[in-house]
Tab-separated table of C-alpha atoms in Angstrom:
chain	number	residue	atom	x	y	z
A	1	UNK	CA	9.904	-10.726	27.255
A	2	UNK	CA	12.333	-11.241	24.203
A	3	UNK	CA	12.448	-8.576	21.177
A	4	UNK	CA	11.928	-11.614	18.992
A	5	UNK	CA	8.233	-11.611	20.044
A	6	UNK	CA	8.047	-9.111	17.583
A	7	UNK	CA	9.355	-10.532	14.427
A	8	UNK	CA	6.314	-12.390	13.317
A	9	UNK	CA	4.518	-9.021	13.314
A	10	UNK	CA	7.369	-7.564	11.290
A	11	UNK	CA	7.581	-10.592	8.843
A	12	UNK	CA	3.409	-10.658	7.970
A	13	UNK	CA	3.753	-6.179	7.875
A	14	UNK	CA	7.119	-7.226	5.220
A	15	UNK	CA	4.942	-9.413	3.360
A	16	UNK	CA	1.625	-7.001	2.906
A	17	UNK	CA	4.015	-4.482	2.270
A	18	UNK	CA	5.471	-5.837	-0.621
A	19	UNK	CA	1.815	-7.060	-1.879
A	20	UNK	CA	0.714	-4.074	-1.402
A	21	UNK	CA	3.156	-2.116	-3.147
A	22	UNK	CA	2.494	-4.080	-6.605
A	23	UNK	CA	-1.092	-3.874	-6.053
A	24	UNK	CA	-0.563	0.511	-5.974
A	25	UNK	CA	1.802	-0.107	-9.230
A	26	UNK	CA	-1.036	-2.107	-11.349
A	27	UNK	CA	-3.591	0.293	-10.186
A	28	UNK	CA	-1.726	3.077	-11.142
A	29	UNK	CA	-0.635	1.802	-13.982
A	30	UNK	CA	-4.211	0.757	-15.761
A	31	UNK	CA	-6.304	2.477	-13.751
A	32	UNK	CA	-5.191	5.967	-13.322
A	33	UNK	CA	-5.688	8.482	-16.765
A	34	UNK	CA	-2.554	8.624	-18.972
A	35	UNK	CA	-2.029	11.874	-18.550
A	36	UNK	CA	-1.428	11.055	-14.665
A	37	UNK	CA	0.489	8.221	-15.107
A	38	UNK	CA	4.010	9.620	-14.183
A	39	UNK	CA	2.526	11.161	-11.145
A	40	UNK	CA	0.323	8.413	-9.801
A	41	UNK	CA	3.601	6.384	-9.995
A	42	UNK	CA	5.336	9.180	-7.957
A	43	UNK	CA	2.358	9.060	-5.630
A	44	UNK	CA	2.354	5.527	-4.959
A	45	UNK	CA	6.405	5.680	-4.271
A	46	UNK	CA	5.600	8.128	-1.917
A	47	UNK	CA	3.450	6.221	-0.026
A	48	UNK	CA	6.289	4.209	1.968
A	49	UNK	CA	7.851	7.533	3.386
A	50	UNK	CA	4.601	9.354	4.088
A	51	UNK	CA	3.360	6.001	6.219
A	52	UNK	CA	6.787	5.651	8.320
A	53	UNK	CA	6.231	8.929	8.965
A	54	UNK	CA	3.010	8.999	10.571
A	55	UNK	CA	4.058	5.378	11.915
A	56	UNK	CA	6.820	7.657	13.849
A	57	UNK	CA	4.494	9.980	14.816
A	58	UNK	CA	2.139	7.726	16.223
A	59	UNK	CA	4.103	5.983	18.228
A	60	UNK	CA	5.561	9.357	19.825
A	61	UNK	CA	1.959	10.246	20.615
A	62	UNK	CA	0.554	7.619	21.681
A	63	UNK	CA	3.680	7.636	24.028
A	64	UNK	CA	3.333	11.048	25.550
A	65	UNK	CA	-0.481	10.747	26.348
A	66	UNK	CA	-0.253	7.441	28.373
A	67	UNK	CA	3.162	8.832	29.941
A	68	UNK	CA	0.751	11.639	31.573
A	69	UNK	CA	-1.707	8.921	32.758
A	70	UNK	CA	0.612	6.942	34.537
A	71	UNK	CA	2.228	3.825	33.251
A	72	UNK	CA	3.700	4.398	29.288
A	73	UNK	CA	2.433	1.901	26.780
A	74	UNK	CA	5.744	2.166	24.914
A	75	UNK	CA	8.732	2.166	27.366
A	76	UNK	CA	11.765	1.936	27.797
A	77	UNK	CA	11.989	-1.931	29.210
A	78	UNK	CA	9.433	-3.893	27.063
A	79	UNK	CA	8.793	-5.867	30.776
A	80	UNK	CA	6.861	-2.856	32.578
A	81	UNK	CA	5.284	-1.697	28.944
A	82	UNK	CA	2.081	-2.202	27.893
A	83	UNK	CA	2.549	-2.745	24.519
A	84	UNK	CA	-0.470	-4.954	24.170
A	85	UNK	CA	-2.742	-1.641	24.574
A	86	UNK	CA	-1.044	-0.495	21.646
A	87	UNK	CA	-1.361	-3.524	19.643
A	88	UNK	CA	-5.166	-3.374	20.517
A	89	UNK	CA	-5.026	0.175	19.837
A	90	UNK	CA	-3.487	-0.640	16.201
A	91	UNK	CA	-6.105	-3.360	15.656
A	92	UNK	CA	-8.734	-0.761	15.595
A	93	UNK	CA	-7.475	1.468	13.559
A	94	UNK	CA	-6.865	-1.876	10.793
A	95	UNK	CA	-10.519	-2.760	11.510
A	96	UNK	CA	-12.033	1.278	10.539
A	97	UNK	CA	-9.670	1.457	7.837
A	98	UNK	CA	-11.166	-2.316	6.684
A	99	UNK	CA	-13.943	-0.892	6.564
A	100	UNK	CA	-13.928	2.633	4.627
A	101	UNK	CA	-12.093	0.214	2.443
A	102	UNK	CA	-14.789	-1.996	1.845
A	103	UNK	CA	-17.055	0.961	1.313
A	104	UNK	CA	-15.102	3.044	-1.148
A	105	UNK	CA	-13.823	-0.685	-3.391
A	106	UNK	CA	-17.580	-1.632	-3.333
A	107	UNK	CA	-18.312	2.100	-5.007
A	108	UNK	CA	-15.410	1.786	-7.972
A	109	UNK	CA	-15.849	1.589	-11.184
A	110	UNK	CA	-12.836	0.061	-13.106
A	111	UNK	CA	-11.263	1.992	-16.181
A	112	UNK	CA	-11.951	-0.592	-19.307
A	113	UNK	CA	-8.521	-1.578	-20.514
A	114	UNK	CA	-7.539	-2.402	-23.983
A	115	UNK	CA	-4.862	-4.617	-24.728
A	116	UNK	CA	-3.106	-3.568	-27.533
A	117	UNK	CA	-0.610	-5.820	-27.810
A	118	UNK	CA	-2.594	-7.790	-30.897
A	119	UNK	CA	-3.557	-4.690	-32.880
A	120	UNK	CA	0.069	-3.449	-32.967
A	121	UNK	CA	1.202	-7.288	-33.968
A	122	UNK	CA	-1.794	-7.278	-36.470
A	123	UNK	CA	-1.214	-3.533	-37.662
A	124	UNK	CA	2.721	-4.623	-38.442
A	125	UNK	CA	1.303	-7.186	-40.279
A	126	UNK	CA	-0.862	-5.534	-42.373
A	127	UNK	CA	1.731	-2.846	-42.941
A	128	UNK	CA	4.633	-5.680	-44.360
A	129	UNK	CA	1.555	-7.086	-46.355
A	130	UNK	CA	0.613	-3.202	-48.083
A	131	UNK	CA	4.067	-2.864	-48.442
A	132	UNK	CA	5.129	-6.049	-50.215
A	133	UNK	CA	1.841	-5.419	-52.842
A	134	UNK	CA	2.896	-2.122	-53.325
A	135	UNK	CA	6.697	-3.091	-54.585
């Protein structure tokens, strides 16, 4: 079995990733109060390090309870592992957290945004007009 087996997974994970990323930004961005602003940002760019963290950690227990029942799903040659039982194993955990996804989006209610781009355009313009009838 080839290492290259692997890339697709790593290319689609690279890809949701990135989509993901922006979606946290915009959320944070409109969504969050903007008094919390600065630290939803800092939340969201957190996010990255907290998940290869518990990626890491994962992996290194997922590898030391199959190790003591035998055969380890993550070994060292990718021909005896059983990484398939940890692929299934991650395809769970996607599904539940699909799930409580569903649950909590279907329960938000989104913060109205104004766009104030036209009332600051409009409020310049009104200013230049008081100002030229007052000279």
């Amino acid at each position: 079995m080839s290492v290259f087996w692997l890339a697709p997974q790593f290319l689609i994970m690279g890809i949701a990733d990135g989509f993901g990323l922006v979606g946290l930004q915009e959320y944070f961005y409109d969504q969050v109060p903007d008094s919390m602003r600065g630290i939803g940002i800092g939340l969201y760019l957190s996010v990255g390090g907290a998940a290869n963290f518990l990626s890491s950690l994962m992996i290194t227990l997922v590898d030391r309870v199959t190790e003591k029942n035998g055969e380890s799903w993550i070994g060292k040659d990718l021909n005896s592992s059983r990484i398939d039982c940890f692929y299934w194993l991650l395809a769970g955990i996607n599904a539940v957290n699909l799930c409580i996804y569903a649950i909590v989006a279907s329960r938000y209610s989104y913060k109205n945004v104004k766009r104030t781009t036209m009332a600051i355009a409009d409020s310049y313009e009104g200013e230049d007009v008081e100002n030229q009838n007052n000279h």
